[in-house]
mmCIF file of C-alpha atoms in Angstrom:
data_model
loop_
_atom_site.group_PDB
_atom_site.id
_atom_site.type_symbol
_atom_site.label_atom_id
_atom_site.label_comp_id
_atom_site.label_asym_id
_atom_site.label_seq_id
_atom_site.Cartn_x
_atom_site.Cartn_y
_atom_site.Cartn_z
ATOM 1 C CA UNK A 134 1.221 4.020 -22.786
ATOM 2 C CA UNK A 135 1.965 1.337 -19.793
ATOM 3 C CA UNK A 136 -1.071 0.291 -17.583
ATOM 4 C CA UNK A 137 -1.093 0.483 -14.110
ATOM 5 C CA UNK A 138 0.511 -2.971 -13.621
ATOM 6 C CA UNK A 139 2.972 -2.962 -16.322
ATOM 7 C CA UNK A 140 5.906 -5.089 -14.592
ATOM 8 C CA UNK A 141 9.714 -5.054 -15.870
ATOM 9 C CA UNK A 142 10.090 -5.682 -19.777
ATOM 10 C CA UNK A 143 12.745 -8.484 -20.358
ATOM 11 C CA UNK A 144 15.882 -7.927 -22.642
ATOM 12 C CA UNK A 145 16.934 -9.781 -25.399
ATOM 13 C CA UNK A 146 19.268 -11.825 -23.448
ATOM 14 C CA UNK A 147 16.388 -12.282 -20.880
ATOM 15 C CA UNK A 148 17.415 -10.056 -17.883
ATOM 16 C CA UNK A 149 15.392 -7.073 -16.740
ATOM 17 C CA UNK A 150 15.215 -4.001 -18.573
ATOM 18 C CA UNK A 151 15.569 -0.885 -16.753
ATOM 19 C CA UNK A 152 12.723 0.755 -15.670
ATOM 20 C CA UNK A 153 11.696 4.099 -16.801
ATOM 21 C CA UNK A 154 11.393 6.452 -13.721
ATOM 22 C CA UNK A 155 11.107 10.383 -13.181
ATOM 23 C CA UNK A 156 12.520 12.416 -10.579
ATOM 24 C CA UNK A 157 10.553 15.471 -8.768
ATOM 25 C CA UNK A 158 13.147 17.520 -6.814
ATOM 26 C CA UNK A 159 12.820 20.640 -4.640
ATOM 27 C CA UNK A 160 14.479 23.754 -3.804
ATOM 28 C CA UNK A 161 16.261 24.684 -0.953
ATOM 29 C CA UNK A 162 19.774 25.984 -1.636
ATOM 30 C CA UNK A 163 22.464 24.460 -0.371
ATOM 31 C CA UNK A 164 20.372 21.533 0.695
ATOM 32 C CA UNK A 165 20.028 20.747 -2.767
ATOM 33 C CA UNK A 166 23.440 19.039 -2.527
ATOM 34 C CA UNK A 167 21.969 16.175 -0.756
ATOM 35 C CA UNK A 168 19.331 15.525 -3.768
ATOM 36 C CA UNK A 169 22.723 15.575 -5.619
ATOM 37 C CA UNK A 170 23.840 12.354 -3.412
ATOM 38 C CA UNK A 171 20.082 10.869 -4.541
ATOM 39 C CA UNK A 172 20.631 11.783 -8.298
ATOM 40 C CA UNK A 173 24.867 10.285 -8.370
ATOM 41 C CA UNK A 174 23.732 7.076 -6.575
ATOM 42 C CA UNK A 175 20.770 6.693 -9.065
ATOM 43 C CA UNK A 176 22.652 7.302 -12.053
ATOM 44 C CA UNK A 177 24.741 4.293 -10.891
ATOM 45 C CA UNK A 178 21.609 1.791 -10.783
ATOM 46 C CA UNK A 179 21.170 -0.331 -14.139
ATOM 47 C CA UNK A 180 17.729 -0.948 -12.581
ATOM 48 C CA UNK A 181 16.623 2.662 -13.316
ATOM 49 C CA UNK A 182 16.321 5.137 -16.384
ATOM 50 C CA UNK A 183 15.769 8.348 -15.985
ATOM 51 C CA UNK A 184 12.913 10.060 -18.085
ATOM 52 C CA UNK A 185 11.928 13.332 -16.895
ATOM 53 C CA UNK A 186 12.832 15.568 -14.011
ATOM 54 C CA UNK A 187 10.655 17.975 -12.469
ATOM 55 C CA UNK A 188 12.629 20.647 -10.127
ATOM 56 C CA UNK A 189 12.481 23.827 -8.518
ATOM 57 C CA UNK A 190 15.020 26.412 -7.469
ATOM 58 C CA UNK A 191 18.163 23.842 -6.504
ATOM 59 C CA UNK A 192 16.137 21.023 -8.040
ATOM 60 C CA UNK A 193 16.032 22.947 -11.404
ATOM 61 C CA UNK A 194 19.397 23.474 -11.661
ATOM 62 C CA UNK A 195 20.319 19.673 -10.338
ATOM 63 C CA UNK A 196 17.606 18.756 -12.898
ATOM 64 C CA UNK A 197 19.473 20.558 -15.669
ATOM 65 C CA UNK A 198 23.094 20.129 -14.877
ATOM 66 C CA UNK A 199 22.050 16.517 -15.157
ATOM 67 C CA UNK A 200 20.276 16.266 -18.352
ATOM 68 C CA UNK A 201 22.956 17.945 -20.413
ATOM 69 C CA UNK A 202 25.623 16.366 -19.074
ATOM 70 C CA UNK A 203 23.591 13.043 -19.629
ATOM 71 C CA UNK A 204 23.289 13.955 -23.094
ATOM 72 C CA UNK A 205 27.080 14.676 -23.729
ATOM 73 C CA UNK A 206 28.732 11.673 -21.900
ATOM 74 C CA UNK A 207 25.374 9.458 -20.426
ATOM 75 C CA UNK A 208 25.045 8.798 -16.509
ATOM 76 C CA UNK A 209 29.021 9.340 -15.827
ATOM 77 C CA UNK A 210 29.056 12.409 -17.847
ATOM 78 C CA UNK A 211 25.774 13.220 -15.517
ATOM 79 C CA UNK A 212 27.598 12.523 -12.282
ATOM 80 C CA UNK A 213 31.023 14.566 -13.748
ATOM 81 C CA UNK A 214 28.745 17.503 -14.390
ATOM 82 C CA UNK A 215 26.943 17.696 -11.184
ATOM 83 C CA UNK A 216 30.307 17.406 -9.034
ATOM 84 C CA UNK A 217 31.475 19.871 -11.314
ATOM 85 C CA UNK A 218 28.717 22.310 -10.766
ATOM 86 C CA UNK A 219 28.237 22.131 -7.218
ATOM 87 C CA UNK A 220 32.514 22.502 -6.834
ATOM 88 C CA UNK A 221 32.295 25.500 -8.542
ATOM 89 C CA UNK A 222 29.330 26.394 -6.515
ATOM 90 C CA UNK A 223 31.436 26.294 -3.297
ATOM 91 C CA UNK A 224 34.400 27.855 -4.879
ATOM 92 C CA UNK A 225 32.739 30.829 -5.807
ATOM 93 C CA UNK A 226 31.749 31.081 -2.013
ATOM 94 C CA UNK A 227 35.602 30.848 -0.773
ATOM 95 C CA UNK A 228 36.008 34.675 -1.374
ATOM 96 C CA UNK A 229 32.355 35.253 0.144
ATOM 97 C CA UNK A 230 31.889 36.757 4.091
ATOM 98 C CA UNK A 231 29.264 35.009 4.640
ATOM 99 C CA UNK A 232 30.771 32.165 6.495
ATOM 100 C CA UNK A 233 30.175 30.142 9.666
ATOM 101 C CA UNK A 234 31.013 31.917 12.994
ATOM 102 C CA UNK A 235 33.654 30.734 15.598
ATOM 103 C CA UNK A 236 31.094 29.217 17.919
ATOM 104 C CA UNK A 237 29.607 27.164 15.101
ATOM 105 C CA UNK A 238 32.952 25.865 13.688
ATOM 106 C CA UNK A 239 33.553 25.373 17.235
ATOM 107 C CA UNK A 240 30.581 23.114 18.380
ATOM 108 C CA UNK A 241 30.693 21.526 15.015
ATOM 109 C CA UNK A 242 27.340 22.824 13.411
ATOM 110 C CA UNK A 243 26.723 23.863 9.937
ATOM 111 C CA UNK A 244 24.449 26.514 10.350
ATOM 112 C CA UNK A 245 25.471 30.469 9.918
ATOM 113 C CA UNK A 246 23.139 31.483 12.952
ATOM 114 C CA UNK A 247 26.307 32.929 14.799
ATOM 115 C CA UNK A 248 27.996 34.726 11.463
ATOM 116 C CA UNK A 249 28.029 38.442 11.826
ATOM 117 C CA UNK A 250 27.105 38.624 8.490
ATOM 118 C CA UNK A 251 24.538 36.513 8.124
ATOM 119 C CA UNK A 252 22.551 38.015 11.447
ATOM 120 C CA UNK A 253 23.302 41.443 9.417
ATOM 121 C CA UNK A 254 21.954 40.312 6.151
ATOM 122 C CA UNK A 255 19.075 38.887 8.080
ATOM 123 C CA UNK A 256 17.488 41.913 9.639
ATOM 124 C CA UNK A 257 18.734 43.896 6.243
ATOM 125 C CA UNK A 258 16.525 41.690 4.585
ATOM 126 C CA UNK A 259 13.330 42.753 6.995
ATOM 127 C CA UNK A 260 13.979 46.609 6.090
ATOM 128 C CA UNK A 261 15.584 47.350 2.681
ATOM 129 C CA UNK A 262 14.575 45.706 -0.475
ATOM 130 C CA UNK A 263 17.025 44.044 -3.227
ATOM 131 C CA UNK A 264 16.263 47.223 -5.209
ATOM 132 C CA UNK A 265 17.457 49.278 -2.608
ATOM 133 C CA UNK A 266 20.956 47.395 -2.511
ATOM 134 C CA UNK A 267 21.661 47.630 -6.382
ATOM 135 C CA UNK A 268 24.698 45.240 -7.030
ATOM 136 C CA UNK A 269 24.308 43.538 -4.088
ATOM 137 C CA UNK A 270 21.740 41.935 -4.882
ATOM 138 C CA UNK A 271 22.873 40.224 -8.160
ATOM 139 C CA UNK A 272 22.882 36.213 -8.245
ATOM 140 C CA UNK A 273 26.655 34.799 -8.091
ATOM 141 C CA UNK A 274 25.069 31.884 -10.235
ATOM 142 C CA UNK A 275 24.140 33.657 -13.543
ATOM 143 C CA UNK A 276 27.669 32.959 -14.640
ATOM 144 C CA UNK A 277 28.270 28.991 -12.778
ATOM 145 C CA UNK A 278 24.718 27.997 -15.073
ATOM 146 C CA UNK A 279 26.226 29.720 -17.772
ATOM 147 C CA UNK A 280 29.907 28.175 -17.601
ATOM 148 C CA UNK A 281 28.435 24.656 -16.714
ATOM 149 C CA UNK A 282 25.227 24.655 -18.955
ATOM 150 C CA UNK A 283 25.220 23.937 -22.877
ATOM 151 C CA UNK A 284 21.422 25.197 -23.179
ATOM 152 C CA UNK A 285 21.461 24.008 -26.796
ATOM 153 C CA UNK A 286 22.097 21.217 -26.173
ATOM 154 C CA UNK A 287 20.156 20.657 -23.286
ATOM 155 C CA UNK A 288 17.254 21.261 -25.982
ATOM 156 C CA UNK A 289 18.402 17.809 -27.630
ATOM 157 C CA UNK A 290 18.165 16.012 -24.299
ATOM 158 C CA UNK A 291 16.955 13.117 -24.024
ATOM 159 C CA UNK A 292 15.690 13.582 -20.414
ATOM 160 C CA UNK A 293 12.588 15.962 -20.247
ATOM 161 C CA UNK A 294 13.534 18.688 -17.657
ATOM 162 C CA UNK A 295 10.423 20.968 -16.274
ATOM 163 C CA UNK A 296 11.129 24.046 -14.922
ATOM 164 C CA UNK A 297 8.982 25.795 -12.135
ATOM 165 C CA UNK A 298 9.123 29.640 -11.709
ATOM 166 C CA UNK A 299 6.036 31.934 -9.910
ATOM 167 C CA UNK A 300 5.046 34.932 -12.480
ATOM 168 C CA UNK A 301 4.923 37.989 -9.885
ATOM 169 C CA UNK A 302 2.450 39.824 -12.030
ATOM 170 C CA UNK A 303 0.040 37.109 -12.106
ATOM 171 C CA UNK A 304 1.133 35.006 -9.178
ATOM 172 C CA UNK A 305 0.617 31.495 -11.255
ATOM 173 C CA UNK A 306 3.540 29.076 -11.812
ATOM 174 C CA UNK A 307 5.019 29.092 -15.125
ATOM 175 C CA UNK A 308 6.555 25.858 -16.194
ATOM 176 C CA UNK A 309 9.745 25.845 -18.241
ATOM 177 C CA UNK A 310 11.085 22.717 -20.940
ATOM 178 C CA UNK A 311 14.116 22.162 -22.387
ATOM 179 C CA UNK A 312 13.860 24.444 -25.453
ATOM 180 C CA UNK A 313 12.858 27.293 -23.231
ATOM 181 C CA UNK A 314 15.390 26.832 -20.509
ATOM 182 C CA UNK A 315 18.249 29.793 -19.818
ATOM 183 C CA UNK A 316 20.485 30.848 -17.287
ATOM 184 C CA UNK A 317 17.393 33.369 -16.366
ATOM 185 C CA UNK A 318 14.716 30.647 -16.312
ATOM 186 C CA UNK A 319 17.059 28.518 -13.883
ATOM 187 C CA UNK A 320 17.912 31.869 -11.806
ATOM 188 C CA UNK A 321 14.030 33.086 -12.129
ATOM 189 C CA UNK A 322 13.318 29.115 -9.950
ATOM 190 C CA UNK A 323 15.546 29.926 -7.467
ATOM 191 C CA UNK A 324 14.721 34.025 -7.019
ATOM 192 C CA UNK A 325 13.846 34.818 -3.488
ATOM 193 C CA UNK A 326 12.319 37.898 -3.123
ATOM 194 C CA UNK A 327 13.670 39.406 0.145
ATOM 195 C CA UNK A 328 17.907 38.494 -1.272
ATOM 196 C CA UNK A 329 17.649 38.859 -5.459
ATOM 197 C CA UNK A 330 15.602 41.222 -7.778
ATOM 198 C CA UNK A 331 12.757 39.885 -10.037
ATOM 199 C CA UNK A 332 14.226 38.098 -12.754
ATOM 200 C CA UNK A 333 13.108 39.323 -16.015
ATOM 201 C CA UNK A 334 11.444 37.203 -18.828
ATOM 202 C CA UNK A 335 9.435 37.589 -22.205
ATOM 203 C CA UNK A 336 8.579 41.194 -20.093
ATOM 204 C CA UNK A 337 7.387 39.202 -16.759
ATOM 205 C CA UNK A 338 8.818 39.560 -13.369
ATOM 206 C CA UNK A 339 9.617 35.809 -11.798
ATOM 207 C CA UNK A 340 9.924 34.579 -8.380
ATOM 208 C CA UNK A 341 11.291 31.290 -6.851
ATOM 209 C CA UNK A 342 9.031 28.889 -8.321
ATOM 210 C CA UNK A 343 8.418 26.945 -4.808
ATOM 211 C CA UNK A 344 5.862 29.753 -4.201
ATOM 212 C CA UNK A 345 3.408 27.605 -6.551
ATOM 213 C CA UNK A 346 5.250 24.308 -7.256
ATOM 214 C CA UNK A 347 7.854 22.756 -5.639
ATOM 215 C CA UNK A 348 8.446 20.656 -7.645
ATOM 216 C CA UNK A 349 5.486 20.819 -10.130
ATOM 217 C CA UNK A 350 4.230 17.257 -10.057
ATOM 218 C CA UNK A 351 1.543 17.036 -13.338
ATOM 219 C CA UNK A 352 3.600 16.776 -16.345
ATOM 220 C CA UNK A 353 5.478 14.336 -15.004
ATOM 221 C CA UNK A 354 2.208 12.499 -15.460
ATOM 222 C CA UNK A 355 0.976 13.940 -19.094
ATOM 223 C CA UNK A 356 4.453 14.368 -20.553
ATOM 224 C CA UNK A 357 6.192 11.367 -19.811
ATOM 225 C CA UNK A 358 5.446 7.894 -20.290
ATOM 226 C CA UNK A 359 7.267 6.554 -16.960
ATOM 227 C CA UNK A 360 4.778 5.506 -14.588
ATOM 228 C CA UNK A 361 7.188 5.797 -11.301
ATOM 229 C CA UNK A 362 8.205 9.279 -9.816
ATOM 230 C CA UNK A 363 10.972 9.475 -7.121
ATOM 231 C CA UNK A 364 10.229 12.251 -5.044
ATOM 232 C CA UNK A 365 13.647 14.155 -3.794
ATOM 233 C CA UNK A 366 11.886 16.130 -0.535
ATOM 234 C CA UNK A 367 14.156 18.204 1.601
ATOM 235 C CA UNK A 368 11.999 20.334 3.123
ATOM 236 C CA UNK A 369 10.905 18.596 6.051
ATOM 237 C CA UNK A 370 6.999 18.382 6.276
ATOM 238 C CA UNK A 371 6.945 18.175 10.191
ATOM 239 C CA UNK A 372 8.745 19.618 12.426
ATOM 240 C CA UNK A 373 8.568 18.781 16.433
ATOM 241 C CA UNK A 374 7.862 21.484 18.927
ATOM 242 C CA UNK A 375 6.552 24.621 18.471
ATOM 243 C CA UNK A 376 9.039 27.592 17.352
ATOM 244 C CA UNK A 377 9.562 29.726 19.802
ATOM 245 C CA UNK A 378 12.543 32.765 18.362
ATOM 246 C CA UNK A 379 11.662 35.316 15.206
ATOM 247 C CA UNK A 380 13.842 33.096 13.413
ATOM 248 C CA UNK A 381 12.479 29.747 14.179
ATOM 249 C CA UNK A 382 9.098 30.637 13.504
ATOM 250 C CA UNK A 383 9.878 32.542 10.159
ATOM 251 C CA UNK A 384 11.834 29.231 9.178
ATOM 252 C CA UNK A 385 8.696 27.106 9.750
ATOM 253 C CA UNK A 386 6.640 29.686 7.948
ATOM 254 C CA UNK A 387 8.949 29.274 5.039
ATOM 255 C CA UNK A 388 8.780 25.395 5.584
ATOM 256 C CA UNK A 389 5.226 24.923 5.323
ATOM 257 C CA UNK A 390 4.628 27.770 2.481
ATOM 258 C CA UNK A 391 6.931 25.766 0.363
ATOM 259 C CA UNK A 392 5.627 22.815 1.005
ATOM 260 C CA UNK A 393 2.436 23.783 0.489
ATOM 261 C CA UNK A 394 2.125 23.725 -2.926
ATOM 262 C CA UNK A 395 3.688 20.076 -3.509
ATOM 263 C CA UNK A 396 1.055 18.499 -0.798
ATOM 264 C CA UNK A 397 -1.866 20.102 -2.671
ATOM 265 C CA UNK A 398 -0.880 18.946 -5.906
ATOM 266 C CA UNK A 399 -0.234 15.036 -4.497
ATOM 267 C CA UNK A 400 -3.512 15.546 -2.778
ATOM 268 C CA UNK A 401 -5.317 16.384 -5.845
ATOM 269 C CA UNK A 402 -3.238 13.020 -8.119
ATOM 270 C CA UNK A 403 -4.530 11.106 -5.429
ATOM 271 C CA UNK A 404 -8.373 12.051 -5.625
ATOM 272 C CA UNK A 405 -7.886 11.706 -9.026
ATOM 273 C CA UNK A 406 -6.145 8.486 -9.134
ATOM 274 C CA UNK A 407 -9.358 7.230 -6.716
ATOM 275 C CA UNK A 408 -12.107 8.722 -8.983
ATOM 276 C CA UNK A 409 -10.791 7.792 -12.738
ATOM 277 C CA UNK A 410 -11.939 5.411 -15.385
ATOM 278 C CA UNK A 411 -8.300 3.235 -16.077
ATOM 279 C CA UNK A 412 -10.235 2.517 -19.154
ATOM 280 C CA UNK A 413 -10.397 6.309 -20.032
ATOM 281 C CA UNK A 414 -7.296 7.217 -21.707
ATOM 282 C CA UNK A 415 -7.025 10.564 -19.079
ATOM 283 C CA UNK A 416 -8.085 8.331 -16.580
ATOM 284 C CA UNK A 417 -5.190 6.241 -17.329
ATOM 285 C CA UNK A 418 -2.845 8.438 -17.066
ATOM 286 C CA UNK A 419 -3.589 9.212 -13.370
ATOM 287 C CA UNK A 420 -4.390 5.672 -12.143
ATOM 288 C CA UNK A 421 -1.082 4.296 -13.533
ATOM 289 C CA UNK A 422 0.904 6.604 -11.436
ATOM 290 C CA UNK A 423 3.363 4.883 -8.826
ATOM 291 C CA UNK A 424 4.966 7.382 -6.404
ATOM 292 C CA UNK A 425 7.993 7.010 -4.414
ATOM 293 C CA UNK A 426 9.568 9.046 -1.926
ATOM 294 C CA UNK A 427 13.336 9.830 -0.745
ATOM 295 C CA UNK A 428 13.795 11.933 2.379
ATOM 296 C CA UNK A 429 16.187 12.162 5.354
ATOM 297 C CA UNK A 430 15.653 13.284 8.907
ATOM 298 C CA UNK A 431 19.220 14.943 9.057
ATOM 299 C CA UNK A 432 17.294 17.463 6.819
ATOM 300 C CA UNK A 433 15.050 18.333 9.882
ATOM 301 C CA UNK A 434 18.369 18.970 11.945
ATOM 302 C CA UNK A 435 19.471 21.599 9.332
ATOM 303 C CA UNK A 436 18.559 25.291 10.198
ATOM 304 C CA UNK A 437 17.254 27.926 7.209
ATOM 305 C CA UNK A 438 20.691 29.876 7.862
ATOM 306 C CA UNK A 439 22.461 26.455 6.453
ATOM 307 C CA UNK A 440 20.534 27.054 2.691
ATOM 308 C CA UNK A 441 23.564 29.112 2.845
ATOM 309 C CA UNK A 442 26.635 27.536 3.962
ATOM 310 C CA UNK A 443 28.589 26.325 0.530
ATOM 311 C CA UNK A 444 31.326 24.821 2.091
ATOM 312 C CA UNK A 445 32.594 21.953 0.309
ATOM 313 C CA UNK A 446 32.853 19.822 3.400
ATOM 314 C CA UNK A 447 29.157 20.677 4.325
ATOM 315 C CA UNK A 448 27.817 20.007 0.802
ATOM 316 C CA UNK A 449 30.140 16.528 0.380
ATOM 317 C CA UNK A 450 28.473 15.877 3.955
ATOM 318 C CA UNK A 451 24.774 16.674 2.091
ATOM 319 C CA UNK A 452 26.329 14.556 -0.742
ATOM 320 C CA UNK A 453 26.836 11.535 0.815
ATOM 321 C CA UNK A 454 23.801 11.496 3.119
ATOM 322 C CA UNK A 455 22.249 11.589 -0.030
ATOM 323 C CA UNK A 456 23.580 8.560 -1.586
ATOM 324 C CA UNK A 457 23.249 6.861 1.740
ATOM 325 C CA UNK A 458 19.552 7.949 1.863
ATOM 326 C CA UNK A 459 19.219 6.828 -2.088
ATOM 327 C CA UNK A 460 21.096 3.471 -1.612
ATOM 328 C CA UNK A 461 18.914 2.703 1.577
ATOM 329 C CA UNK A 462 15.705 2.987 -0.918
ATOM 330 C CA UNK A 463 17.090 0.835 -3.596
ATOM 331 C CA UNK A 464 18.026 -1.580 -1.469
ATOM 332 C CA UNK A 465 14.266 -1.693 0.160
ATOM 333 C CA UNK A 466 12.129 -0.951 -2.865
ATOM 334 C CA UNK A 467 14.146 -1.558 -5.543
ATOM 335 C CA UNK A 468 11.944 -4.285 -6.895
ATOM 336 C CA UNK A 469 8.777 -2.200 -6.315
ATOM 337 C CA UNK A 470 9.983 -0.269 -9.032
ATOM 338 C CA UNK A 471 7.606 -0.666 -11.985
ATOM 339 C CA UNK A 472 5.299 -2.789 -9.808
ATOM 340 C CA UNK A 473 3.638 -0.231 -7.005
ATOM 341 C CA UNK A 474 3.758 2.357 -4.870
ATOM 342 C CA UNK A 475 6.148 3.091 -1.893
ATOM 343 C CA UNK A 476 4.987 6.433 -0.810
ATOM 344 C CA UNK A 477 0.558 5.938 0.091
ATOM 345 C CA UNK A 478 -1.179 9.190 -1.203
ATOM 346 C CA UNK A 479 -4.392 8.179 0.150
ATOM 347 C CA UNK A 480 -2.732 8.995 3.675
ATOM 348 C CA UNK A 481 -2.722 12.728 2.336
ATOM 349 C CA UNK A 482 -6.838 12.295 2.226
ATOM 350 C CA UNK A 483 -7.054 11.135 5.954
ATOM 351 C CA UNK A 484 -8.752 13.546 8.065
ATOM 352 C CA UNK A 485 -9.987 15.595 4.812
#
């Protein structure tokens, strides 16, 4: 197991090995193209290996496109798969209503805050339950995981994928690896409540899984030997202003409930990291941690109604502002890498 300042291990021909990192992702729909951008530009870097992946909702499924594509064709078979997944993603919403209006096509904005059937679907959703609207309510994805997913193979993977889905019944996370992964554990990650029925599994009801992790931080710590975690986060932790509309303020609700869970957990790995032995081998495990952090403020821009939009120009938009955010944080902290933190968890402590 490395030590807290285990530096870059030299090759044979006496350049740097890569360095083993894992990736934490979160949910948020069609925002989950831009961690896409983060995961294609870092597949690209011979300064990084990719260990284990954390996700949640459209982190899960980035997180599992990408290991089994890894293991059938390595990072470019990666890459292929995730452009292939999230094309088929926005093909399967050509034939869908739900599109921008007029006046947001016209002023050039991404959001569906103007589409007649999104403002329809939105007060729907405040009176009538998924139940109540039968085959309506089934998930368009069930058959894209299926199509784009080898799940036995993703059991040989060499990346660890972890899974996060929240057990209605009991209201705890439930984590999900490799050998247990389906097209209903992906779909159970990414269930919310008020649009898709419970998904059903081993005889338990499952909701989106950022409800009690998003992503699920810990065994990225005691399952994987990679002391560096890249956190994906595109749910913006603050938010200017005060929200004033129904809308707003339920957005900011949803914001900081999904957030929630993540800050508590990096709040607890950094009490821990402060109050263990190094020489204890749990101890260890916690003070050897480096975290790392890739966000972008065009993510605060972004209004819930966009979670939606699967246009192909909007997600190649998310895409690229992800490889522009990811390329940004090589190019500062590339060489931290192995060596130390970039993202200061004792900041979560202040004023606690």
């Amino acid at each position: 197991m490395p030590t807290p300042d285990t530096k870059h291990t030299r090759t044979d021909s006496g350049r740097d090995a890569p360095v083993l990192v894992d990736f934490g992702l979160q949910g948020g729909g069609a925002h989950g193209a831009f961690t896409w951008g983060v995961l294609d530009r870092a597949l690209e870097e011979p300064r990084m290996r990719i260990e284990g992946i954390s996700g949640t909702s459209a982190g899960a499924m980035n997180a599992a496109v990408l290991a089994d594509g890894y293991t059938a064709g390595g990072p470019e078979g990666a890459r292929e798969a995730l452009e292939r997944f999230w094309r088929q993603v926005s093909d399967a919403a050509l034939l869908s209503p739900l599109r921008r209006g007029p006046l947001d096509i016209l002023l050039g904005q991404w959001t569906l805050d103007h589409s007649p059937l999104y403002v329809a679907m939105d007060v729907a959703s405040r009176l009538f339950s998924p139940y109540d609207l039968g085959m309506l309510a089934q998930n368009p994805l069930r058959d894209i995981l299926a199509k784009n997913i080898d799940f036995e193979r993703l059991r040989e993977s060499p990346i660890k994928v972890f899974v996060t889905a929240t057990n209605v019944r009991t209201g705890r996370g439930r984590l999900f690896r490799n050998a247990e992964l389906t097209p209903e554990a992906l779909l159970a990650s990414g269930c919310l409540p008020t649009l898709f029925q419970a998904v059903e599994i081993d005889g338990d009801p499952y909701w989106d899984g950022g409800y009690t992790g998003n992503p699920t931080m810990t065994p990225l710590v005691r399952e994987c030997s990679a002391s560096d975690t890249i956190l994906v986060q595109i749910n913006p932790v603050e938010r200017p202003g005060t929200p004033r509309s129904a809308r707003d303020i339920l957005n900011r609700l949803n914001e900081i409930s999904f957030n929630s869970p993540l800050l508590k957990e990096l709040k607890m790995i950094a009490l821990l990291r402060q109050a263990s032995d190094p020489g204890h081998a749990e101890g260890a495990l916690w003070a050897r941690m480096r975290i790392h952090r890739v966000t972008s403020e065009k993510m605060v821009e972004l209004g819930v109604s966009s979670k939606l939009n699967a246009e192909w120009a909007f997600l190649c938009m998310l895409r690229d502002e992800g490889r522009r955010c990811a390329d940004e944080f090589i190019a500062a902290h590339g060489p931290d890498l192995g060596n130390r933190s970039t993202f200061d968890l004792d900041e979560l402590l202040e004023g606690n």
